[in-house]
Amino acid sequence: MRTLPLRSTLCLFLIALAWIGCAPTEATLTTADYRERLPALEARAAERPRDADALRDLGEAYAQLQRFPEAQQALQRAYDLDRDDPKTLYYLGVAHEGAGEEADALFILGKYTAVSPDSPYRPLMEARHTWLRRAVARRELRALLVMEDDLADARATDAVAVFPFVYRGSDPRYQVLGRGLGEMLTTDLASVEGLQVVERVRLQALLEEIDMARGEAFDPRTAPRLGRLLQSGRVVGGSFDVMGDRLQTDVVLWAWKAEPDPTLSEHSADLAALFRLEKEIVFGVIDELGITLSPADRERIERIPTRDIQAFLAYSRGLREEDAGRFGAAAEQFGQAARLDPGFGAAAERAGEAQALSNAGGPISAALGAGRGASSSEPSGSMEDLVSTRLSSLNQSLGAYVVPSEETRAGEVPFEPPVIEPIPDPPPPPGGN
């Protein structure tokens, strides 16, 4: 190994420290930065094969360079050493996705529920998980549409699918209420112990595939077909109108055991009593399904998320934007709902989720860009690691090894400022005593 004189080594070390000081922050890293860092990260990981952080950082660099098989290998080793690191989980999920292994990606990204809410990677993991589920659901529904005739005799499950209500009125302000009503019904039914409700992601994928995004095609005659496509034995939908200050709804409930005759019910109330009317619909559906509620189930259903109609309209507009894939606009609407009613917790939660989807949804490059942004708000490695990484990169450029002494690495040599001789007193002025 070729060594350098002490004076040269010290100079190079100071150059390296200066390089570190002017290095780009994590938020400004580019593909070129990751490519430049890669040799040093590889050397660090080779030197520390049991260092989860070193393996994670190497895997991140491979992922950012879209070398996904290599990223998988490094990140899997990091995951085996530390299964709770959010950054490792995020990049491992993205690496699986980039390698075309969506099932593995969903499994890893689905661990977001165990990640601390304070981690910047939790919303990104959840957003990417949701994005992937949307993509998978659309493909599954396309395949089911191709083989729809073969599903005619397929036995459906007992799951309940709740469709947006169709607006029959003329005032466009209230059209979005159909989505809001459907979402409230879904949330309330999903709170019943043992009752399975079709995911909204899967239901929206069906609406998109059969061009029902606005719901005009839903009526009692279409319910059996929709149920078969969703492999759902029970379908809830309907229509509504706002006439002056009155809200009128027609609710359809179809169950495969009662095919072909769905049940119909009418409900009406003042528009201001929208939320009481929704609870009336929910309890009516539950009675028709023959479900006996526990006191805990009933208490959960009776909770009203907001009593502010304007806040609920903004929330419903957010659902519309979200379904259309305009996640940034959805976040704005959900945020407006939360501002109108600070107690509307669901709106604030959806605002954060939609913003994360706006950042991390879309092509794999968007997920990688979101990861770079998250890195800027979470420390990655110690100063010693950064110094080692930069020195290793510098060594490869110089063809020599510059290694600080053991005392320097251990921090045992205190800093001693240089000795400066005192400045002598100026001579006395001419003529002085």
GROMACS .gro file of C-alpha atoms in nm:
model
  433
    1MET     CA    1   0.000   0.000   0.000
    2ARG     CA    2   0.145   0.336  -0.098
    3THR     CA    3   0.147   0.591   0.185
    4LEU     CA    4   0.186   0.966   0.182
    5PRO     CA    5   0.402   1.189   0.399
    6LEU     CA    6   0.237   1.320   0.715
    7ARG     CA    7   0.220   1.678   0.581
    8SER     CA    8   0.054   1.561   0.258
    9THR     CA    9  -0.184   1.336   0.452
   10LEU     CA   10  -0.289   1.625   0.676
   11CYS     CA   11  -0.347   1.851   0.377
   12LEU     CA   12  -0.559   1.589   0.203
   13PHE     CA   13  -0.757   1.529   0.520
   14LEU     CA   14  -0.833   1.901   0.545
   15ILE     CA   15  -0.933   1.900   0.179
   16ALA     CA   16  -1.166   1.610   0.250
   17LEU     CA   17  -1.325   1.796   0.542
   18ALA     CA   18  -1.375   2.100   0.321
   19TRP     CA   19  -1.531   1.872   0.057
   20ILE     CA   20  -1.771   1.739   0.318
   21GLY     CA   21  -1.865   2.089   0.425
   22CYS     CA   22  -1.958   2.193   0.074
   23ALA     CA   23  -2.117   1.859  -0.021
   24PRO     CA   24  -2.477   1.873  -0.143
   25THR     CA   25  -2.743   1.805   0.118
   26GLU     CA   26  -2.965   1.498   0.087
   27ALA     CA   27  -3.247   1.715  -0.048
   28THR     CA   28  -3.035   1.825  -0.345
   29LEU     CA   29  -2.880   1.492  -0.437
   30THR     CA   30  -2.902   1.406  -0.805
   31THR     CA   31  -2.841   1.089  -1.000
   32ALA     CA   32  -2.489   1.214  -1.066
   33ASP     CA   33  -2.432   1.259  -0.692
   34TYR     CA   34  -2.539   0.901  -0.622
   35ARG     CA   35  -2.317   0.776  -0.903
   36GLU     CA   36  -2.023   0.969  -0.759
   37ARG     CA   37  -2.085   0.833  -0.409
   38LEU     CA   38  -2.135   0.474  -0.517
   39PRO     CA   39  -1.771   0.349  -0.506
   40ALA     CA   40  -1.726   0.481  -0.153
   41LEU     CA   41  -2.058   0.333  -0.041
   42GLU     CA   42  -1.962  -0.003  -0.191
   43ALA     CA   43  -1.628   0.007  -0.011
   44ARG     CA   44  -1.796   0.099   0.318
   45ALA     CA   45  -2.047  -0.186   0.287
   46ALA     CA   46  -1.770  -0.432   0.201
   47GLU     CA   47  -1.572  -0.318   0.503
   48ARG     CA   48  -1.879  -0.338   0.731
   49PRO     CA   49  -2.085  -0.635   0.610
   50ARG     CA   50  -2.292  -0.638   0.933
   51ASP     CA   51  -2.364  -0.263   0.933
   52ALA     CA   52  -2.732  -0.216   0.850
   53ASP     CA   53  -2.689   0.157   0.784
   54ALA     CA   54  -2.403   0.099   0.541
   55LEU     CA   55  -2.603  -0.162   0.351
   56ARG     CA   56  -2.913   0.057   0.351
   57ASP     CA   57  -2.726   0.358   0.212
   58LEU     CA   58  -2.571   0.141  -0.058
   59GLY     CA   59  -2.913   0.001  -0.144
   60GLU     CA   60  -3.057   0.352  -0.162
   61ALA     CA   61  -2.785   0.453  -0.409
   62TYR     CA   62  -2.847   0.146  -0.626
   63ALA     CA   63  -3.221   0.218  -0.621
   64GLN     CA   64  -3.172   0.583  -0.715
   65LEU     CA   65  -2.959   0.465  -1.007
   66GLN     CA   66  -3.241   0.220  -1.092
   67ARG     CA   67  -3.013  -0.080  -1.047
   68PHE     CA   68  -3.295  -0.259  -0.872
   69PRO     CA   69  -3.161  -0.617  -0.842
   70GLU     CA   70  -2.848  -0.486  -0.670
   71ALA     CA   71  -3.062  -0.256  -0.456
   72GLN     CA   72  -3.275  -0.553  -0.351
   73GLN     CA   73  -2.971  -0.752  -0.246
   74ALA     CA   74  -2.818  -0.475  -0.034
   75LEU     CA   75  -3.149  -0.367   0.117
   76GLN     CA   76  -3.256  -0.722   0.198
   77ARG     CA   77  -2.933  -0.768   0.394
   78ALA     CA   78  -3.000  -0.438   0.574
   79TYR     CA   79  -3.358  -0.551   0.646
   80ASP     CA   80  -3.236  -0.882   0.789
   81LEU     CA   81  -3.016  -0.686   1.030
   82ASP     CA   82  -3.273  -0.418   1.118
   83ARG     CA   83  -3.637  -0.486   1.031
   84ASP     CA   84  -3.768  -0.163   1.181
   85ASP     CA   85  -3.574   0.101   0.987
   86PRO     CA   86  -3.830   0.305   0.786
   87LYS     CA   87  -3.583   0.411   0.518
   88THR     CA   88  -3.481   0.051   0.455
   89LEU     CA   89  -3.846  -0.055   0.432
   90TYR     CA   90  -3.932   0.221   0.186
   91TYR     CA   91  -3.642   0.163  -0.048
   92LEU     CA   92  -3.675  -0.216  -0.029
   93GLY     CA   93  -4.040  -0.184  -0.132
   94VAL     CA   94  -3.950   0.050  -0.418
   95ALA     CA   95  -3.669  -0.183  -0.528
   96HIS     CA   96  -3.911  -0.478  -0.539
   97GLU     CA   97  -4.153  -0.267  -0.741
   98GLY     CA   98  -3.879  -0.157  -0.979
   99ALA     CA   99  -3.781  -0.521  -1.032
  100GLY     CA  100  -4.143  -0.607  -1.119
  101GLU     CA  101  -4.211  -0.793  -0.793
  102GLU     CA  102  -4.531  -0.616  -0.693
  103ALA     CA  103  -4.648  -0.875  -0.440
  104ASP     CA  104  -4.322  -0.842  -0.246
  105ALA     CA  105  -4.339  -0.463  -0.277
  106LEU     CA  106  -4.692  -0.458  -0.132
  107PHE     CA  107  -4.585  -0.683   0.154
  108ILE     CA  108  -4.292  -0.461   0.253
  109LEU     CA  109  -4.469  -0.128   0.198
  110GLY     CA  110  -4.770  -0.259   0.389
  111LYS     CA  111  -4.556  -0.248   0.702
  112TYR     CA  112  -4.615   0.128   0.718
  113THR     CA  113  -4.868   0.069   0.995
  114ALA     CA  114  -4.582  -0.029   1.228
  115VAL     CA  115  -4.368   0.275   1.140
  116SER     CA  116  -4.368   0.575   1.372
  117PRO     CA  117  -4.596   0.859   1.257
  118ASP     CA  118  -4.298   1.090   1.309
  119SER     CA  119  -4.097   0.923   1.034
  120PRO     CA  120  -4.111   1.098   0.695
  121TYR     CA  121  -4.111   0.754   0.533
  122ARG     CA  122  -4.442   0.639   0.683
  123PRO     CA  123  -4.669   0.854   0.460
  124LEU     CA  124  -4.452   0.768   0.159
  125MET     CA  125  -4.480   0.395   0.230
  126GLU     CA  126  -4.856   0.423   0.269
  127ALA     CA  127  -4.887   0.633  -0.046
  128ARG     CA  128  -4.680   0.395  -0.256
  129HIS     CA  129  -4.874   0.100  -0.113
  130THR     CA  130  -5.202   0.267  -0.213
  131TRP     CA  131  -5.069   0.353  -0.559
  132LEU     CA  132  -4.962  -0.006  -0.620
  133ARG     CA  133  -5.296  -0.142  -0.500
  134ARG     CA  134  -5.472   0.089  -0.746
  135ALA     CA  135  -5.256  -0.038  -1.030
  136VAL     CA  136  -5.304  -0.403  -0.935
  137ALA     CA  137  -5.680  -0.357  -0.890
  138ARG     CA  138  -5.715  -0.205  -1.236
  139ARG     CA  139  -5.534  -0.499  -1.396
  140GLU     CA  140  -5.743  -0.750  -1.203
  141LEU     CA  141  -6.066  -0.581  -1.308
  142ARG     CA  142  -5.958  -0.575  -1.672
  143ALA     CA  143  -5.896  -0.950  -1.654
  144LEU     CA  144  -6.235  -1.008  -1.490
  145LEU     CA  145  -6.410  -0.808  -1.761
  146VAL     CA  146  -6.251  -1.032  -2.025
  147MET     CA  147  -6.382  -1.346  -1.853
  148GLU     CA  148  -6.708  -1.191  -1.731
  149ASP     CA  149  -6.928  -1.457  -1.890
  150ASP     CA  150  -6.746  -1.726  -1.692
  151LEU     CA  151  -6.834  -1.546  -1.369
  152ALA     CA  152  -7.208  -1.583  -1.416
  153ASP     CA  153  -7.231  -1.891  -1.199
  154ALA     CA  154  -6.947  -1.801  -0.965
  155ARG     CA  155  -7.054  -1.784  -0.605
  156ALA     CA  156  -6.991  -1.442  -0.457
  157THR     CA  157  -6.857  -1.373  -0.111
  158ASP     CA  158  -7.054  -1.202   0.165
  159ALA     CA  159  -6.855  -0.882   0.120
  160VAL     CA  160  -7.049  -0.557   0.077
  161ALA     CA  161  -6.966  -0.313  -0.203
  162VAL     CA  162  -7.086   0.045  -0.152
  163PHE     CA  163  -7.111   0.257  -0.466
  164PRO     CA  164  -7.125   0.637  -0.486
  165PHE     CA  165  -7.480   0.767  -0.499
  166VAL     CA  166  -7.597   0.906  -0.832
  167TYR     CA  167  -7.709   1.269  -0.835
  168ARG     CA  168  -8.045   1.329  -1.004
  169GLY     CA  169  -8.062   1.704  -0.942
  170SER     CA  170  -7.959   2.007  -1.145
  171ASP     CA  171  -7.750   2.214  -0.903
  172PRO     CA  172  -7.387   2.110  -0.968
  173ARG     CA  173  -7.280   2.214  -0.617
  174TYR     CA  174  -7.435   1.904  -0.468
  175GLN     CA  175  -7.320   1.642  -0.717
  176VAL     CA  176  -7.013   1.554  -0.508
  177LEU     CA  177  -7.234   1.459  -0.213
  178GLY     CA  178  -7.285   1.121  -0.381
  179ARG     CA  179  -6.922   1.034  -0.317
  180GLY     CA  180  -6.937   1.165   0.036
  181LEU     CA  181  -7.246   0.961   0.118
  182GLY     CA  182  -7.092   0.647  -0.029
  183GLU     CA  183  -6.772   0.702   0.170
  184MET     CA  184  -6.960   0.754   0.498
  185LEU     CA  185  -7.162   0.437   0.439
  186THR     CA  186  -6.844   0.243   0.362
  187THR     CA  187  -6.673   0.370   0.677
  188ASP     CA  188  -6.970   0.290   0.900
  189LEU     CA  189  -7.027  -0.058   0.756
  190ALA     CA  190  -6.655  -0.136   0.779
  191SER     CA  191  -6.670  -0.058   1.152
  192VAL     CA  192  -6.907  -0.352   1.211
  193GLU     CA  193  -6.718  -0.645   1.357
  194GLY     CA  194  -6.698  -0.934   1.111
  195LEU     CA  195  -6.850  -0.746   0.814
  196GLN     CA  196  -6.621  -0.736   0.511
  197VAL     CA  197  -6.647  -0.427   0.289
  198VAL     CA  198  -6.492  -0.400  -0.059
  199GLU     CA  199  -6.195  -0.163  -0.063
  200ARG     CA  200  -6.264   0.175  -0.215
  201VAL     CA  201  -5.949   0.134  -0.427
  202ARG     CA  202  -6.089  -0.179  -0.590
  203LEU     CA  203  -6.436  -0.034  -0.638
  204GLN     CA  204  -6.298   0.281  -0.802
  205ALA     CA  205  -6.089   0.065  -1.036
  206LEU     CA  206  -6.410  -0.105  -1.151
  207LEU     CA  207  -6.583   0.229  -1.207
  208GLU     CA  208  -6.293   0.344  -1.422
  209GLU     CA  209  -6.278   0.024  -1.624
  210ILE     CA  210  -6.648   0.020  -1.712
  211ASP     CA  211  -6.669   0.398  -1.757
  212MET     CA  212  -6.892   0.449  -1.456
  213ALA     CA  213  -6.675   0.707  -1.282
  214ARG     CA  214  -6.974   0.941  -1.247
  215GLY     CA  215  -7.208   0.658  -1.146
  216GLU     CA  216  -7.481   0.718  -1.407
  217ALA     CA  217  -7.497   0.347  -1.493
  218PHE     CA  218  -7.584   0.230  -1.142
  219ASP     CA  219  -7.941   0.114  -1.097
  220PRO     CA  220  -8.104  -0.197  -0.950
  221ARG     CA  221  -8.059  -0.388  -1.277
  222THR     CA  222  -7.682  -0.339  -1.285
  223ALA     CA  223  -7.623  -0.441  -0.923
  224PRO     CA  224  -7.587  -0.819  -0.986
  225ARG     CA  225  -7.329  -0.762  -1.259
  226LEU     CA  226  -7.128  -0.524  -1.040
  227GLY     CA  227  -7.141  -0.771  -0.756
  228ARG     CA  228  -7.007  -1.053  -0.971
  229LEU     CA  229  -6.722  -0.838  -1.105
  230LEU     CA  230  -6.622  -0.744  -0.751
  231GLN     CA  231  -6.685  -1.097  -0.624
  232SER     CA  232  -6.915  -0.931  -0.376
  233GLY     CA  233  -7.244  -1.090  -0.276
  234ARG     CA  234  -7.404  -0.766  -0.157
  235VAL     CA  235  -7.418  -0.427  -0.327
  236VAL     CA  236  -7.538  -0.095  -0.188
  237GLY     CA  237  -7.600   0.211  -0.403
  238GLY     CA  238  -7.870   0.452  -0.498
  239SER     CA  239  -7.952   0.804  -0.605
  240PHE     CA  240  -8.026   1.136  -0.439
  241ASP     CA  241  -8.158   1.482  -0.508
  242VAL     CA  242  -8.155   1.815  -0.327
  243MET     CA  243  -8.479   2.008  -0.359
  244GLY     CA  244  -8.455   2.340  -0.183
  245ASP     CA  245  -8.355   2.255   0.170
  246ARG     CA  246  -8.462   1.890   0.145
  247LEU     CA  247  -8.247   1.589   0.067
  248GLN     CA  248  -8.417   1.287  -0.091
  249THR     CA  249  -8.243   0.951  -0.135
  250ASP     CA  250  -8.341   0.620  -0.294
  251VAL     CA  251  -8.128   0.333  -0.160
  252VAL     CA  252  -8.074   0.002  -0.340
  253LEU     CA  253  -7.955  -0.313  -0.163
  254TRP     CA  254  -7.892  -0.628  -0.365
  255ALA     CA  255  -7.785  -0.960  -0.218
  256TRP     CA  256  -7.694  -1.261  -0.433
  257LYS     CA  257  -7.907  -1.492  -0.217
  258ALA     CA  258  -8.212  -1.281  -0.304
  259GLU     CA  259  -8.133  -1.230  -0.674
  260PRO     CA  260  -8.287  -1.096  -0.889
  261ASP     CA  261  -8.494  -0.869  -0.666
  262PRO     CA  262  -8.307  -0.591  -0.484
  263THR     CA  263  -8.469  -0.408  -0.197
  264LEU     CA  264  -8.550  -0.039  -0.232
  265SER     CA  265  -8.597   0.221   0.039
  266GLU     CA  266  -8.655   0.595   0.048
  267HIS     CA  267  -8.512   0.839   0.299
  268SER     CA  268  -8.552   1.214   0.323
  269ALA     CA  269  -8.453   1.489   0.564
  270ASP     CA  270  -8.352   1.851   0.577
  271LEU     CA  271  -8.016   1.908   0.413
  272ALA     CA  272  -7.882   2.025   0.748
  273ALA     CA  273  -7.969   1.679   0.886
  274LEU     CA  274  -7.764   1.500   0.620
  275PHE     CA  275  -7.558   1.309   0.874
  276ARG     CA  276  -7.860   1.187   1.068
  277LEU     CA  277  -8.008   1.065   0.739
  278GLU     CA  278  -7.688   0.877   0.656
  279LYS     CA  279  -7.704   0.697   0.992
  280GLU     CA  280  -8.064   0.605   0.918
  281ILE     CA  281  -7.955   0.451   0.588
  282VAL     CA  282  -7.672   0.257   0.753
  283PHE     CA  283  -7.894   0.106   1.021
  284GLY     CA  284  -8.153   0.018   0.758
  285VAL     CA  285  -7.893  -0.166   0.546
  286ILE     CA  286  -7.767  -0.351   0.853
  287ASP     CA  287  -8.121  -0.461   0.940
  288GLU     CA  288  -8.175  -0.584   0.582
  289LEU     CA  289  -7.852  -0.783   0.604
  290GLY     CA  290  -7.980  -0.949   0.921
  291ILE     CA  291  -7.688  -0.832   1.134
  292THR     CA  292  -7.727  -0.784   1.508
  293LEU     CA  293  -7.504  -0.502   1.625
  294SER     CA  294  -7.307  -0.511   1.945
  295PRO     CA  295  -7.323  -0.201   2.168
  296ALA     CA  296  -6.965  -0.116   2.061
  297ASP     CA  297  -7.054  -0.143   1.690
  298ARG     CA  298  -7.359   0.078   1.738
  299GLU     CA  299  -7.157   0.337   1.925
  300ARG     CA  300  -6.896   0.354   1.647
  301ILE     CA  301  -7.160   0.395   1.379
  302GLU     CA  302  -7.341   0.671   1.566
  303ARG     CA  303  -7.034   0.893   1.570
  304ILE     CA  304  -7.071   1.188   1.333
  305PRO     CA  305  -6.741   1.306   1.180
  306THR     CA  306  -6.865   1.661   1.112
  307ARG     CA  307  -7.186   1.861   1.129
  308ASP     CA  308  -7.061   2.129   0.892
  309ILE     CA  309  -7.221   2.087   0.549
  310GLN     CA  310  -6.964   2.310   0.378
  311ALA     CA  311  -6.680   2.109   0.530
  312PHE     CA  312  -6.843   1.788   0.412
  313LEU     CA  313  -6.888   1.930   0.061
  314ALA     CA  314  -6.515   2.016   0.052
  315TYR     CA  315  -6.437   1.665   0.177
  316SER     CA  316  -6.656   1.517  -0.097
  317ARG     CA  317  -6.478   1.729  -0.358
  318GLY     CA  318  -6.154   1.589  -0.224
  319LEU     CA  319  -6.283   1.236  -0.283
  320ARG     CA  320  -6.372   1.329  -0.640
  321GLU     CA  321  -6.024   1.469  -0.706
  322GLU     CA  322  -5.863   1.166  -0.543
  323ASP     CA  323  -6.063   0.925  -0.756
  324ALA     CA  324  -5.952   1.117  -1.066
  325GLY     CA  325  -5.588   1.082  -0.962
  326ARG     CA  326  -5.545   1.455  -0.894
  327PHE     CA  327  -5.393   1.406  -0.550
  328GLY     CA  328  -5.256   1.756  -0.505
  329ALA     CA  329  -5.601   1.905  -0.569
  330ALA     CA  330  -5.752   1.643  -0.337
  331ALA     CA  331  -5.514   1.746  -0.059
  332GLU     CA  332  -5.626   2.108  -0.100
  333GLN     CA  333  -5.994   2.016  -0.071
  334PHE     CA  334  -5.939   1.789   0.230
  335GLY     CA  335  -5.733   2.064   0.389
  336GLN     CA  336  -6.013   2.314   0.332
  337ALA     CA  337  -6.259   2.075   0.499
  338ALA     CA  338  -6.028   2.048   0.801
  339ARG     CA  339  -5.997   2.426   0.822
  340LEU     CA  340  -6.374   2.473   0.807
  341ASP     CA  341  -6.417   2.220   1.086
  342PRO     CA  342  -6.099   2.167   1.291
  343GLY     CA  343  -6.269   1.872   1.459
  344PHE     CA  344  -6.310   1.688   1.128
  345GLY     CA  345  -6.026   1.443   1.189
  346ALA     CA  346  -6.092   1.230   0.881
  347ALA     CA  347  -6.043   1.535   0.658
  348ALA     CA  348  -5.706   1.621   0.810
  349GLU     CA  349  -5.594   1.260   0.780
  350ARG     CA  350  -5.700   1.237   0.416
  351ALA     CA  351  -5.523   1.565   0.339
  352GLY     CA  352  -5.194   1.417   0.453
  353GLU     CA  353  -5.252   1.094   0.263
  354ALA     CA  354  -5.342   1.277  -0.058
  355GLN     CA  355  -5.036   1.500  -0.032
  356ALA     CA  356  -4.815   1.194   0.013
  357LEU     CA  357  -4.977   1.036  -0.293
  358SER     CA  358  -4.910   1.355  -0.485
  359ASN     CA  359  -4.542   1.324  -0.392
  360ALA     CA  360  -4.485   0.948  -0.415
  361GLY     CA  361  -4.754   0.830  -0.658
  362GLY     CA  362  -4.701   0.782  -1.029
  363PRO     CA  363  -4.401   0.627  -1.206
  364ILE     CA  364  -4.112   0.475  -1.015
  365SER     CA  365  -3.912   0.794  -1.068
  366ALA     CA  366  -4.165   0.980  -0.852
  367ALA     CA  367  -4.116   0.730  -0.570
  368LEU     CA  368  -3.739   0.777  -0.592
  369GLY     CA  369  -3.774   1.154  -0.591
  370ALA     CA  370  -3.996   1.137  -0.283
  371GLY     CA  371  -3.733   0.923  -0.112
  372ARG     CA  372  -3.470   1.190  -0.176
  373GLY     CA  373  -3.696   1.448  -0.020
  374ALA     CA  374  -3.757   1.232   0.287
  375SER     CA  375  -3.383   1.184   0.335
  376SER     CA  376  -3.340   1.557   0.391
  377SER     CA  377  -3.560   1.547   0.701
  378GLU     CA  378  -3.411   1.235   0.861
  379PRO     CA  379  -3.045   1.193   0.959
  380SER     CA  380  -2.862   0.927   0.764
  381GLY     CA  381  -2.542   0.806   0.930
  382SER     CA  382  -2.298   0.975   1.165
  383MET     CA  383  -2.031   1.231   1.088
  384GLU     CA  384  -1.775   0.951   1.119
  385ASP     CA  385  -1.959   0.760   0.845
  386LEU     CA  386  -1.972   1.069   0.626
  387VAL     CA  387  -1.602   1.135   0.677
  388SER     CA  388  -1.519   0.772   0.603
  389THR     CA  389  -1.733   0.772   0.291
  390ARG     CA  390  -1.579   1.092   0.158
  391LEU     CA  391  -1.225   0.981   0.242
  392SER     CA  392  -1.281   0.645   0.075
  393SER     CA  393  -1.398   0.823  -0.240
  394LEU     CA  394  -1.098   1.055  -0.221
  395ASN     CA  395  -0.863   0.760  -0.176
  396GLN     CA  396  -0.991   0.596  -0.491
  397SER     CA  397  -0.925   0.915  -0.683
  398LEU     CA  398  -0.572   0.942  -0.542
  399GLY     CA  399  -0.478   0.574  -0.551
  400ALA     CA  400  -0.372   0.588  -0.184
  401TYR     CA  401  -0.528   0.528   0.154
  402VAL     CA  402  -0.559   0.831   0.384
  403VAL     CA  403  -0.659   0.703   0.725
  404PRO     CA  404  -0.690   0.921   1.036
  405SER     CA  405  -0.505   0.788   1.339
  406GLU     CA  406  -0.685   0.575   1.596
  407GLU     CA  407  -0.674   0.865   1.842
  408THR     CA  408  -0.837   1.098   1.592
  409ARG     CA  409  -1.117   0.851   1.510
  410ALA     CA  410  -1.182   0.788   1.877
  411GLY     CA  411  -1.193   1.157   1.952
  412GLU     CA  412  -0.919   1.123   2.219
  413VAL     CA  413  -0.698   1.404   2.093
  414PRO     CA  414  -0.850   1.735   2.202
  415PHE     CA  415  -0.830   2.031   1.972
  416GLU     CA  416  -0.537   2.258   2.062
  417PRO     CA  417  -0.532   2.601   1.901
  418PRO     CA  418  -0.198   2.712   1.759
  419VAL     CA  419   0.026   2.913   1.992
  420ILE     CA  420   0.039   3.277   1.881
  421GLU     CA  421   0.308   3.504   2.021
  422PRO     CA  422   0.168   3.820   2.181
  423ILE     CA  423   0.202   4.139   1.982
  424PRO     CA  424   0.462   4.365   2.143
  425ASP     CA  425   0.353   4.701   2.280
  426PRO     CA  426   0.399   4.988   2.036
  427PRO     CA  427   0.695   5.220   2.100
  428PRO     CA  428   0.624   5.533   2.306
  429PRO     CA  429   0.540   5.849   2.106
  430PRO     CA  430   0.822   6.088   2.035
  431GLY     CA  431   0.894   6.320   2.322
  432GLY     CA  432   0.711   6.104   2.574
  433ASN     CA  433   0.838   6.036   2.928
   0.00000   0.00000   0.00000
